[in-house]
Amino acid sequence: MNAPTSLRDLPQGKLFRQGDVFVLFGELFGRGYANGLINEARAAGMTIIGLTVGRREADNSLRPLNAEELAEAEARIGGKVINVPLMAGFDLDAPAGEPTPTELLSVLTLKNWQDEKLDWAQIERCREAGVARFKNSVAEVMAQLEPLVADGSNVFFAHTMAGGIPKVKVFLAIANRIYKGRGDRFMSSRALLDSDLGKLILMNFDEVTANTFQYLIDGSAALRQRLEASGGQVRYTAYGYHGTEILIDGQYQWQTYSNYTQGGAKKRLEDHARTAWQQGVKATVFNCPEIRTNSSDIFVGVELSLFPLLKALRQEAPGEWAEAQWAACHALLQDGYSIDDLLAQIEAYNTDATMLAFRDFAAWPMDNSPALAEVMIGTSDDITSKHKERSALVTDHLSALVLEGTGPLMFGEAANPAGPVLWLNHDIIAKQLAKLHG
Ligand SMILES: NC(=O)c1ccc[n+]([C@@H]2O[C@H](COP(=O)([O-])OP(=O)(O)OC[C@H]3O[C@@H](n4cnc5c(N)ncnc54)[C@H](O)[C@@H]3O)[C@@H](O)[C@H]2O)c1
């Protein structure tokens, strides 16, 4: 594949209705993408079921939510939460009596992390233990879900899991330098990927971000067969990331955040959808735009691609509502700065020779570089400093709009999806927002 397969037309499909069941495969957090889909499921009258990653005790053992946590989780999602801990990855798993990967990593320091070697046979045993634990939990979830789904009804599984960074202090320091450092504090993402630490992290990303989608599709096979045999249908969606087309130089052009260390796992996620599709299962990865959430806030500069959405709104949704979005964003800036100034700065950033070199779809995900960090993190810091408050940024406003737009796009397209991997770019998001807001 050498170009994105983009959704260009607003979906017309309608499948889900009252009595159908929406299952969020991942835990719901405040600002997360999943909110967009949940709003649609609720509006369609579906029964909403949530899941949880569980919680860790002080000794790292994994437990279900306690009564108070469960009540909070159910209130947040507005539905029943099946209380089986679905934490994915194997960073804290091991066969009984053996050290976990996190324990193996505890000897790493900022001085030795690039040279230390891991015992890969031991890591593999931990991976197998983690996968077995997760698959068992999926089976338990499905057993509890079965009686909640009536024959002939439809089920929408929305996969939202992504992550897998092991909780070791040294990685926090490394991550801060790779994703936030420039000048003397710059660190090369390639140095991480070439180390044993980096290889382990990529394996864990594969498990959390990609393979959980496969375990979900496999683990729900019996439910899918029962429903299909009784006139119902089952759909699977997942949130991907593989760059986004945004307005640059007056045209929608593909660009990406670099280094997106999870890129390999997101490509694997796409592969799982393609494989499922070939087997007649309607599973679709929606590659979504960069927004600011709990998960993405560590990547300084990822938010810069959001600004041109304002231009897309004027282009695809001209009128009072688009102007109100410009005004709301302008109100967040300090006196003396305008949205036009900001957009000119972003246009210069996006057409800078350093950035152009990173706009290579076939080479994705590319390593970072000192020059990239300088221009990307520098521009991000500069634009943030032009706001009245760091806690109310233009990118907060625009993230909420993207999230709102992706909800109906994914929900509608999942009724009759065009393929296993679809990009939602700024054009279609703006068109969807125009439809929602007139
Ligand atoms: N934020 C972005 O810019 C962006 C862009 C495109 C796609 N996405 C994708 O959207 C999805 C939701 O992310 P979000 O940005 O809304 O943030 P979020 O923090 O709201 O969601 C992350 C999800 O991953 C789950 N998760 C994290 N670690 C896990 C683990 N070890 N085991 C099981 N589940 C785990 C969480 O429970 C949560 O449901 C992710 O797949 C993410 O990659 C995000």
Short mmCIF file of C-alpha atoms and ligand atoms in Angstrom, two decimals:
data_model
loop_
_atom_site.label_atom_id
_atom_site.label_comp_id
_atom_site.label_asym_id
_atom_site.label_seq_id
_atom_site.Cartn_x
_atom_site.Cartn_y
_atom_site.Cartn_z
CA MET A 1 0.00 0.00 0.00
CA ASN A 2 1.56 3.31 -1.03
CA ALA A 3 -1.26 5.79 -0.37
CA PRO A 4 -3.95 6.20 2.27
CA THR A 5 -7.42 4.80 1.50
CA SER A 6 -9.42 7.82 2.57
CA LEU A 7 -13.10 8.09 3.37
CA ARG A 8 -14.32 10.86 1.02
CA ASP A 9 -18.12 10.69 1.33
CA LEU A 10 -20.26 10.92 4.42
CA PRO A 11 -21.52 7.42 5.32
CA GLN A 12 -25.19 6.76 4.61
CA GLY A 13 -25.51 3.36 6.33
CA LYS A 14 -27.85 2.67 9.23
CA LEU A 15 -27.72 -0.60 11.10
CA PHE A 16 -27.77 -0.12 14.86
CA ARG A 17 -30.95 0.51 16.80
CA GLN A 18 -32.54 0.10 20.21
CA GLY A 19 -31.87 -3.35 21.66
CA ASP A 20 -28.50 -3.64 19.91
CA VAL A 21 -25.38 -3.71 22.04
CA PHE A 22 -22.32 -1.44 21.93
CA VAL A 23 -19.21 -2.83 23.66
CA LEU A 24 -16.23 -0.57 24.33
CA PHE A 25 -13.15 -2.81 24.24
CA GLY A 26 -10.90 -0.66 26.47
CA GLU A 27 -11.56 1.64 29.39
CA LEU A 28 -13.15 5.05 28.91
CA PHE A 29 -11.15 8.11 29.92
CA GLY A 30 -12.24 11.75 30.00
CA ARG A 31 -11.04 13.21 26.72
CA GLY A 32 -10.50 9.98 24.77
CA TYR A 33 -11.58 9.29 21.20
CA ALA A 34 -14.06 6.65 22.36
CA ASN A 35 -16.43 9.36 23.61
CA GLY A 36 -17.38 10.19 20.01
CA LEU A 37 -18.60 6.64 19.32
CA ILE A 38 -20.35 6.29 22.68
CA ASN A 39 -22.37 9.45 21.98
CA GLU A 40 -23.59 7.89 18.72
CA ALA A 41 -24.41 4.54 20.33
CA ARG A 42 -26.39 6.30 23.03
CA ALA A 43 -28.26 8.43 20.48
CA ALA A 44 -29.18 5.26 18.56
CA GLY A 45 -30.67 3.79 21.76
CA MET A 46 -28.13 0.95 22.00
CA THR A 47 -27.31 -0.80 25.27
CA ILE A 48 -23.84 0.35 26.26
CA ILE A 49 -21.39 -2.06 27.87
CA GLY A 50 -18.01 -0.95 29.16
CA LEU A 51 -14.91 -2.90 30.11
CA THR A 52 -11.99 -2.12 32.39
CA VAL A 53 -8.24 -2.61 32.34
CA GLY A 54 -8.45 -3.35 36.09
CA ARG A 55 -6.16 -1.85 38.70
CA ARG A 56 -2.74 -2.83 40.04
CA GLU A 57 -2.11 -3.47 43.74
CA ALA A 58 1.11 -2.24 45.35
CA ASP A 59 2.68 -5.67 44.60
CA ASN A 60 1.66 -5.22 40.90
CA SER A 61 -0.99 -7.92 41.00
CA LEU A 62 -3.98 -7.12 38.80
CA ARG A 63 -7.46 -6.89 40.32
CA PRO A 64 -10.97 -5.97 39.17
CA LEU A 65 -12.43 -2.58 40.13
CA ASN A 66 -13.68 -2.21 43.71
CA ALA A 67 -17.30 -1.19 44.32
CA GLU A 68 -16.52 2.54 44.31
CA GLU A 69 -14.35 2.37 41.16
CA LEU A 70 -16.98 0.26 39.41
CA ALA A 71 -19.73 2.76 40.23
CA GLU A 72 -17.56 5.59 38.87
CA ALA A 73 -16.72 3.67 35.69
CA GLU A 74 -20.39 2.81 35.09
CA ALA A 75 -21.43 6.43 35.64
CA ARG A 76 -18.72 7.63 33.22
CA ILE A 77 -19.78 5.35 30.37
CA GLY A 78 -23.49 5.34 31.17
CA GLY A 79 -23.89 1.59 31.17
CA LYS A 80 -22.88 -1.68 32.79
CA VAL A 81 -19.14 -2.36 33.08
CA ILE A 82 -18.07 -6.01 32.89
CA ASN A 83 -15.61 -6.13 35.76
CA VAL A 84 -12.90 -8.43 34.44
CA PRO A 85 -9.44 -6.82 34.28
CA LEU A 86 -8.42 -6.57 30.63
CA MET A 87 -4.95 -5.10 31.02
CA ALA A 88 -3.01 -6.12 27.93
CA GLY A 89 0.71 -6.50 27.42
CA PHE A 90 3.19 -8.62 29.34
CA ASP A 91 5.42 -6.09 31.08
CA LEU A 92 4.22 -7.32 34.48
CA ASP A 93 3.61 -10.99 33.61
CA ALA A 94 5.81 -14.02 34.16
CA PRO A 95 5.41 -17.73 34.83
CA ALA A 96 5.10 -18.31 38.61
CA GLY A 97 8.34 -17.64 40.47
CA GLU A 98 10.12 -16.00 37.51
CA PRO A 99 10.96 -12.30 37.05
CA THR A 100 8.67 -10.09 34.95
CA PRO A 101 10.07 -7.92 32.12
CA THR A 102 9.66 -4.88 34.37
CA GLU A 103 11.83 -6.59 36.98
CA LEU A 104 14.41 -7.49 34.31
CA LEU A 105 14.47 -3.81 33.28
CA SER A 106 15.04 -2.59 36.83
CA VAL A 107 18.84 -2.82 36.40
CA LEU A 108 18.78 -0.23 33.62
CA THR A 109 20.12 3.25 34.28
CA LEU A 110 20.54 6.32 32.10
CA LYS A 111 24.19 5.29 31.72
CA ASN A 112 23.84 1.61 30.73
CA TRP A 113 20.44 1.25 29.01
CA GLN A 114 21.85 1.21 25.48
CA ASP A 115 24.28 -1.64 26.24
CA GLU A 116 22.30 -3.90 28.58
CA LYS A 117 21.05 -7.12 26.97
CA LEU A 118 17.84 -8.92 27.85
CA ASP A 119 17.26 -12.65 28.21
CA TRP A 120 14.94 -13.15 25.22
CA ALA A 121 13.96 -16.70 26.15
CA GLN A 122 12.74 -15.36 29.50
CA ILE A 123 10.94 -12.46 27.75
CA GLU A 124 9.18 -14.92 25.47
CA ARG A 125 7.94 -16.95 28.47
CA CYS A 126 6.57 -13.72 29.97
CA ARG A 127 4.90 -12.81 26.66
CA GLU A 128 3.21 -16.21 26.54
CA ALA A 129 2.03 -15.80 30.14
CA GLY A 130 0.63 -12.33 29.41
CA VAL A 131 -1.16 -13.45 26.24
CA ALA A 132 -2.67 -16.49 28.00
CA ARG A 133 -3.89 -14.26 30.87
CA PHE A 134 -5.43 -11.75 28.45
CA LYS A 135 -7.13 -14.42 26.31
CA ASN A 136 -8.59 -16.05 29.44
CA SER A 137 -9.97 -12.68 30.52
CA VAL A 138 -11.49 -12.13 27.06
CA ALA A 139 -13.19 -15.54 27.36
CA GLU A 140 -14.59 -14.52 30.77
CA VAL A 141 -15.81 -11.20 29.33
CA MET A 142 -17.54 -13.01 26.46
CA ALA A 143 -19.20 -15.45 28.89
CA GLN A 144 -20.63 -12.50 30.84
CA LEU A 145 -21.63 -10.70 27.65
CA GLU A 146 -23.47 -13.68 26.05
CA PRO A 147 -26.68 -13.45 28.14
CA LEU A 148 -26.86 -9.67 27.57
CA VAL A 149 -27.20 -10.04 23.79
CA ALA A 150 -30.50 -11.29 22.38
CA ASP A 151 -30.70 -13.49 19.27
CA GLY A 152 -31.08 -11.44 16.10
CA SER A 153 -29.60 -8.26 17.56
CA ASN A 154 -26.50 -6.46 16.32
CA VAL A 155 -23.29 -5.89 18.26
CA PHE A 156 -20.73 -3.10 17.77
CA PHE A 157 -17.30 -3.82 19.27
CA ALA A 158 -15.21 -0.65 19.50
CA HIS A 159 -11.54 -1.38 20.19
CA THR A 160 -9.72 1.53 21.77
CA MET A 161 -6.64 -0.06 23.37
CA ALA A 162 -3.22 1.41 22.72
CA GLY A 163 -0.20 1.55 24.97
CA GLY A 164 2.37 -0.75 26.49
CA ILE A 165 5.06 1.47 27.97
CA PRO A 166 6.58 -0.45 30.90
CA LYS A 167 6.64 1.45 34.16
CA VAL A 168 10.35 1.81 34.71
CA LYS A 169 11.86 5.12 35.80
CA VAL A 170 14.63 5.09 33.26
CA PHE A 171 12.16 4.99 30.37
CA LEU A 172 10.37 8.06 31.65
CA ALA A 173 13.63 9.99 31.43
CA ILE A 174 14.33 8.59 27.94
CA ALA A 175 10.78 9.33 26.72
CA ASN A 176 11.02 12.88 27.99
CA ARG A 177 14.09 13.41 25.86
CA ILE A 178 12.84 11.63 22.72
CA TYR A 179 9.42 13.27 22.67
CA LYS A 180 10.15 16.59 24.35
CA GLY A 181 13.90 17.19 24.06
CA ARG A 182 15.73 19.46 21.66
CA GLY A 183 19.23 20.91 21.55
CA ASP A 184 21.33 19.30 24.27
CA ARG A 185 18.34 17.35 25.51
CA PHE A 186 17.53 15.76 22.12
CA MET A 187 17.58 11.98 21.99
CA SER A 188 17.33 9.86 18.86
CA SER A 189 14.36 7.52 18.61
CA ARG A 190 16.62 5.16 16.61
CA ALA A 191 18.90 4.77 19.66
CA LEU A 192 15.87 3.50 21.57
CA LEU A 193 14.72 1.14 18.81
CA ASP A 194 18.22 -0.33 18.43
CA SER A 195 18.46 -1.13 22.15
CA ASP A 196 17.06 -4.24 23.83
CA LEU A 197 14.85 -1.93 25.90
CA GLY A 198 13.37 -0.51 22.69
CA LYS A 199 12.83 -3.96 21.17
CA LEU A 200 10.97 -5.08 24.27
CA ILE A 201 8.79 -1.96 24.21
CA LEU A 202 7.90 -2.56 20.54
CA MET A 203 6.87 -6.15 21.39
CA ASN A 204 4.67 -4.87 24.17
CA PHE A 205 3.13 -2.22 21.85
CA ASP A 206 2.32 -5.02 19.40
CA GLU A 207 0.50 -6.90 22.13
CA VAL A 208 -1.49 -3.96 23.54
CA THR A 209 -2.17 -1.87 20.42
CA ALA A 210 -2.50 -4.54 17.74
CA ASN A 211 -2.89 -8.13 18.91
CA THR A 212 -5.72 -7.34 21.34
CA PHE A 213 -7.86 -6.60 18.25
CA GLN A 214 -7.17 -10.13 17.00
CA TYR A 215 -7.91 -11.65 20.43
CA LEU A 216 -11.20 -9.71 20.48
CA ILE A 217 -12.20 -10.97 17.02
CA ASP A 218 -11.23 -14.57 17.87
CA GLY A 219 -12.72 -14.46 21.37
CA SER A 220 -16.12 -13.28 20.10
CA ALA A 221 -16.40 -15.86 17.30
CA ALA A 222 -19.08 -17.93 19.08
CA LEU A 223 -21.20 -14.86 19.82
CA ARG A 224 -20.74 -13.66 16.22
CA GLN A 225 -21.85 -17.02 14.83
CA ARG A 226 -24.92 -17.16 17.09
CA LEU A 227 -25.99 -13.65 16.08
CA GLU A 228 -25.35 -14.15 12.38
CA ALA A 229 -27.34 -17.38 12.45
CA SER A 230 -30.28 -15.54 14.01
CA GLY A 231 -30.34 -12.53 11.65
CA GLY A 232 -28.02 -10.18 13.56
CA GLN A 233 -24.69 -8.70 12.55
CA VAL A 234 -21.42 -7.95 14.31
CA ARG A 235 -19.02 -5.11 13.55
CA TYR A 236 -15.55 -4.34 14.85
CA THR A 237 -13.84 -0.96 14.72
CA ALA A 238 -10.42 0.13 15.97
CA TYR A 239 -8.68 3.49 16.15
CA GLY A 240 -5.57 3.59 14.01
CA TYR A 241 -2.98 6.23 13.38
CA HIS A 242 -1.01 6.44 10.15
CA GLY A 243 -0.74 10.19 9.46
CA THR A 244 -3.54 12.48 8.29
CA GLU A 245 -4.32 14.66 5.28
CA ILE A 246 -4.61 18.30 6.36
CA LEU A 247 -4.72 21.55 4.41
CA ILE A 248 -1.21 22.61 3.42
CA ASP A 249 -0.72 25.13 0.65
CA GLY A 250 -4.45 25.04 -0.14
CA GLN A 251 -4.58 21.27 -0.69
CA TYR A 252 -5.25 18.27 1.52
CA GLN A 253 -1.84 16.67 1.93
CA TRP A 254 -0.72 13.69 4.00
CA GLN A 255 1.58 14.47 6.90
CA THR A 256 2.54 12.72 10.11
CA TYR A 257 3.99 13.11 13.56
CA SER A 258 7.50 11.62 13.87
CA ASN A 259 8.76 9.52 15.56
CA TYR A 260 5.53 7.68 16.13
CA THR A 261 7.10 4.78 18.01
CA GLN A 262 3.84 2.81 17.94
CA GLY A 263 3.73 2.98 14.13
CA GLY A 264 4.73 -0.66 13.61
CA ALA A 265 2.01 -1.79 16.02
CA LYS A 266 -0.58 0.35 14.21
CA LYS A 267 0.43 -1.25 10.89
CA ARG A 268 -0.02 -4.65 12.50
CA LEU A 269 -3.45 -3.53 13.70
CA GLU A 270 -4.33 -2.70 10.08
CA ASP A 271 -3.09 -6.18 9.04
CA HIS A 272 -5.37 -7.83 11.60
CA ALA A 273 -8.35 -5.98 10.09
CA ARG A 274 -7.33 -7.04 6.56
CA THR A 275 -7.01 -10.68 7.61
CA ALA A 276 -10.39 -10.63 9.35
CA TRP A 277 -11.96 -8.97 6.29
CA GLN A 278 -10.65 -11.76 4.05
CA GLN A 279 -12.43 -14.21 6.35
CA GLY A 280 -15.73 -12.37 5.98
CA VAL A 281 -15.56 -10.49 9.29
CA LYS A 282 -16.39 -6.78 9.05
CA ALA A 283 -13.48 -5.29 11.01
CA THR A 284 -12.33 -1.77 10.16
CA VAL A 285 -9.42 0.28 11.41
CA PHE A 286 -10.18 4.00 11.18
CA ASN A 287 -6.96 5.97 10.99
CA CYS A 288 -7.80 9.12 12.91
CA PRO A 289 -6.27 12.59 13.07
CA GLU A 290 -3.86 13.73 15.75
CA ILE A 291 -5.72 15.08 18.79
CA ARG A 292 -4.72 15.85 22.37
CA THR A 293 -5.74 13.16 24.87
CA ASN A 294 -4.26 11.60 28.02
CA SER A 295 -2.39 9.22 25.72
CA SER A 296 -1.01 11.73 23.20
CA ASP A 297 -0.01 14.61 25.46
CA ILE A 298 3.52 13.24 25.87
CA PHE A 299 4.21 13.83 22.13
CA VAL A 300 5.01 17.54 22.02
CA GLY A 301 4.17 18.89 18.55
CA VAL A 302 1.66 16.15 17.62
CA GLU A 303 -1.04 18.80 18.09
CA LEU A 304 0.34 21.18 15.45
CA SER A 305 -1.50 19.42 12.64
CA LEU A 306 -4.81 20.38 14.27
CA PHE A 307 -4.60 24.10 13.45
CA PRO A 308 -5.35 23.79 9.70
CA LEU A 309 -8.68 22.20 10.66
CA LEU A 310 -9.85 25.80 11.06
CA LYS A 311 -9.17 26.35 7.36
CA ALA A 312 -10.94 23.09 6.50
CA LEU A 313 -13.99 24.27 8.46
CA ARG A 314 -14.20 27.46 6.41
CA GLN A 315 -13.71 25.47 3.20
CA GLU A 316 -16.12 22.57 3.84
CA ALA A 317 -18.56 24.20 6.27
CA PRO A 318 -18.62 27.92 5.42
CA GLY A 319 -20.98 30.02 7.49
CA GLU A 320 -21.83 31.20 10.96
CA TRP A 321 -20.83 28.03 12.79
CA ALA A 322 -17.32 27.90 11.25
CA GLU A 323 -16.83 31.58 12.06
CA ALA A 324 -17.90 30.89 15.66
CA GLN A 325 -15.13 28.25 15.91
CA TRP A 326 -12.57 30.78 14.68
CA ALA A 327 -13.83 33.30 17.23
CA ALA A 328 -13.79 30.76 20.08
CA CYS A 329 -10.17 29.86 19.23
CA HIS A 330 -9.16 33.50 18.90
CA ALA A 331 -10.58 34.19 22.37
CA LEU A 332 -8.01 31.75 23.82
CA LEU A 333 -5.03 33.76 22.54
CA GLN A 334 -3.30 36.60 24.32
CA ASP A 335 -4.07 40.10 23.09
CA GLY A 336 -2.09 41.00 20.01
CA TYR A 337 -2.19 37.52 18.43
CA SER A 338 -4.63 36.41 15.76
CA ILE A 339 -5.62 33.03 14.34
CA ASP A 340 -4.38 34.25 10.96
CA ASP A 341 -0.91 34.79 12.50
CA LEU A 342 -0.96 31.31 14.00
CA LEU A 343 -2.06 29.71 10.74
CA ALA A 344 0.67 31.54 8.84
CA GLN A 345 3.19 30.20 11.35
CA ILE A 346 1.82 26.66 10.91
CA GLU A 347 1.91 26.99 7.11
CA ALA A 348 5.57 28.04 7.29
CA TYR A 349 6.24 25.10 9.62
CA ASN A 350 4.50 22.61 7.32
CA THR A 351 6.35 23.83 4.23
CA ASP A 352 9.75 23.98 5.96
CA ALA A 353 12.31 21.75 4.22
CA THR A 354 12.87 19.79 7.44
CA MET A 355 9.21 18.90 7.68
CA LEU A 356 8.89 18.08 3.97
CA ALA A 357 11.51 15.34 4.37
CA PHE A 358 9.24 13.62 6.88
CA ARG A 359 6.24 13.55 4.55
CA ASP A 360 7.14 10.12 3.14
CA PHE A 361 4.20 7.73 3.36
CA ALA A 362 6.19 4.66 2.22
CA ALA A 363 8.92 5.27 4.84
CA TRP A 364 6.48 5.63 7.76
CA PRO A 365 7.13 5.54 10.71
CA MET A 366 10.36 7.55 10.37
CA ASP A 367 12.92 8.21 13.09
CA ASN A 368 13.16 11.66 14.64
CA SER A 369 16.13 13.98 14.05
CA PRO A 370 17.68 16.94 15.88
CA ALA A 371 16.45 19.31 13.12
CA LEU A 372 12.90 17.97 13.38
CA ALA A 373 12.88 18.33 17.17
CA GLU A 374 14.12 21.89 16.86
CA VAL A 375 11.40 23.02 14.47
CA MET A 376 8.53 20.89 15.83
CA ILE A 377 9.04 21.31 19.57
CA GLY A 378 10.15 24.92 19.05
CA THR A 379 6.97 25.76 17.12
CA SER A 380 4.83 23.93 19.66
CA ASP A 381 6.37 25.80 22.62
CA ASP A 382 6.08 29.13 20.82
CA ILE A 383 2.42 28.66 19.90
CA THR A 384 1.52 27.44 23.39
CA SER A 385 3.12 30.56 24.88
CA LYS A 386 0.77 32.76 22.81
CA HIS A 387 -2.28 31.49 24.71
CA LYS A 388 -3.80 33.17 27.73
CA GLU A 389 -3.69 29.91 29.69
CA ARG A 390 -1.85 26.66 29.13
CA SER A 391 -4.91 24.80 30.37
CA ALA A 392 -7.16 26.20 27.60
CA LEU A 393 -5.49 25.79 24.23
CA VAL A 394 -6.82 26.15 20.69
CA THR A 395 -5.87 22.49 20.27
CA ASP A 396 -8.22 21.53 23.14
CA HIS A 397 -11.08 23.13 21.25
CA LEU A 398 -10.06 21.56 17.94
CA SER A 399 -9.48 18.12 19.52
CA ALA A 400 -13.04 18.16 20.82
CA LEU A 401 -14.31 18.99 17.32
CA VAL A 402 -12.33 16.16 15.69
CA LEU A 403 -13.60 13.74 18.33
CA GLU A 404 -17.16 14.90 17.69
CA GLY A 405 -16.73 14.43 13.93
CA THR A 406 -15.16 10.96 14.08
CA GLY A 407 -18.06 9.57 16.15
CA PRO A 408 -20.78 9.68 13.47
CA LEU A 409 -18.26 8.90 10.69
CA MET A 410 -17.12 5.67 12.31
CA PHE A 411 -20.57 4.75 13.57
CA GLY A 412 -22.20 5.32 10.19
CA GLU A 413 -19.45 3.72 8.12
CA ALA A 414 -19.35 0.63 10.37
CA ALA A 415 -22.93 -0.15 9.29
CA ASN A 416 -21.66 -0.89 5.79
CA PRO A 417 -17.90 -0.41 5.77
CA ALA A 418 -16.04 0.16 2.52
CA GLY A 419 -12.92 -1.70 3.61
CA PRO A 420 -10.68 -2.86 6.44
CA VAL A 421 -8.54 0.30 6.68
CA LEU A 422 -9.92 3.81 6.18
CA TRP A 423 -8.39 7.24 6.86
CA LEU A 424 -10.50 10.02 8.34
CA ASN A 425 -8.80 13.21 7.18
CA HIS A 426 -9.62 16.84 7.90
CA ASP A 427 -11.84 17.14 4.80
CA ILE A 428 -14.36 14.50 5.84
CA ILE A 429 -14.23 15.56 9.51
CA ALA A 430 -15.09 19.14 8.48
CA LYS A 431 -17.90 17.88 6.20
CA GLN A 432 -19.33 15.81 9.06
CA LEU A 433 -19.17 18.79 11.42
CA ALA A 434 -20.94 20.89 8.80
CA LYS A 435 -23.72 18.32 8.69
CA LEU A 436 -23.99 18.29 12.49
CA HIS A 437 -23.99 22.05 12.90
CA GLY A 438 -25.57 23.27 9.70
N1 LIG B 1 -4.81 10.88 20.38
C1 LIG B 1 -4.49 10.77 19.12
O1 LIG B 1 -3.92 11.70 18.52
C2 LIG B 1 -4.87 9.55 18.33
C3 LIG B 1 -4.82 9.59 16.92
C4 LIG B 1 -5.21 8.47 16.20
C5 LIG B 1 -5.59 7.31 16.88
N2 LIG B 1 -5.61 7.30 18.25
C6 LIG B 1 -6.01 6.06 18.91
O2 LIG B 1 -7.24 6.22 19.58
C7 LIG B 1 -7.35 5.21 20.57
C8 LIG B 1 -7.79 5.85 21.86
O3 LIG B 1 -6.74 6.69 22.34
P1 LIG B 1 -6.95 8.14 22.93
O4 LIG B 1 -5.86 9.00 22.35
O5 LIG B 1 -8.35 8.55 22.78
O6 LIG B 1 -6.50 8.00 24.46
P2 LIG B 1 -7.15 7.29 25.74
O7 LIG B 1 -6.10 7.42 26.76
O8 LIG B 1 -8.49 7.84 26.02
O9 LIG B 1 -7.33 5.77 25.29
C9 LIG B 1 -6.34 4.79 25.39
C10 LIG B 1 -7.01 3.47 25.59
O10 LIG B 1 -6.02 2.44 25.69
C11 LIG B 1 -6.31 1.61 26.80
N3 LIG B 1 -5.06 1.05 27.30
C12 LIG B 1 -3.90 1.69 27.59
N4 LIG B 1 -2.97 0.80 28.03
C13 LIG B 1 -3.57 -0.40 28.01
C14 LIG B 1 -3.15 -1.72 28.36
N5 LIG B 1 -1.91 -1.99 28.79
N6 LIG B 1 -4.04 -2.72 28.20
C15 LIG B 1 -5.28 -2.49 27.75
N7 LIG B 1 -5.75 -1.28 27.41
C16 LIG B 1 -4.89 -0.25 27.54
C17 LIG B 1 -7.02 2.50 27.78
O11 LIG B 1 -7.82 1.75 28.64
C18 LIG B 1 -7.85 3.39 26.85
O12 LIG B 1 -9.07 2.77 26.54
C19 LIG B 1 -5.98 4.54 20.66
O13 LIG B 1 -6.01 3.36 19.90
C20 LIG B 1 -5.08 5.56 20.01
O14 LIG B 1 -3.89 5.02 19.49
C21 LIG B 1 -5.28 8.39 18.99
#
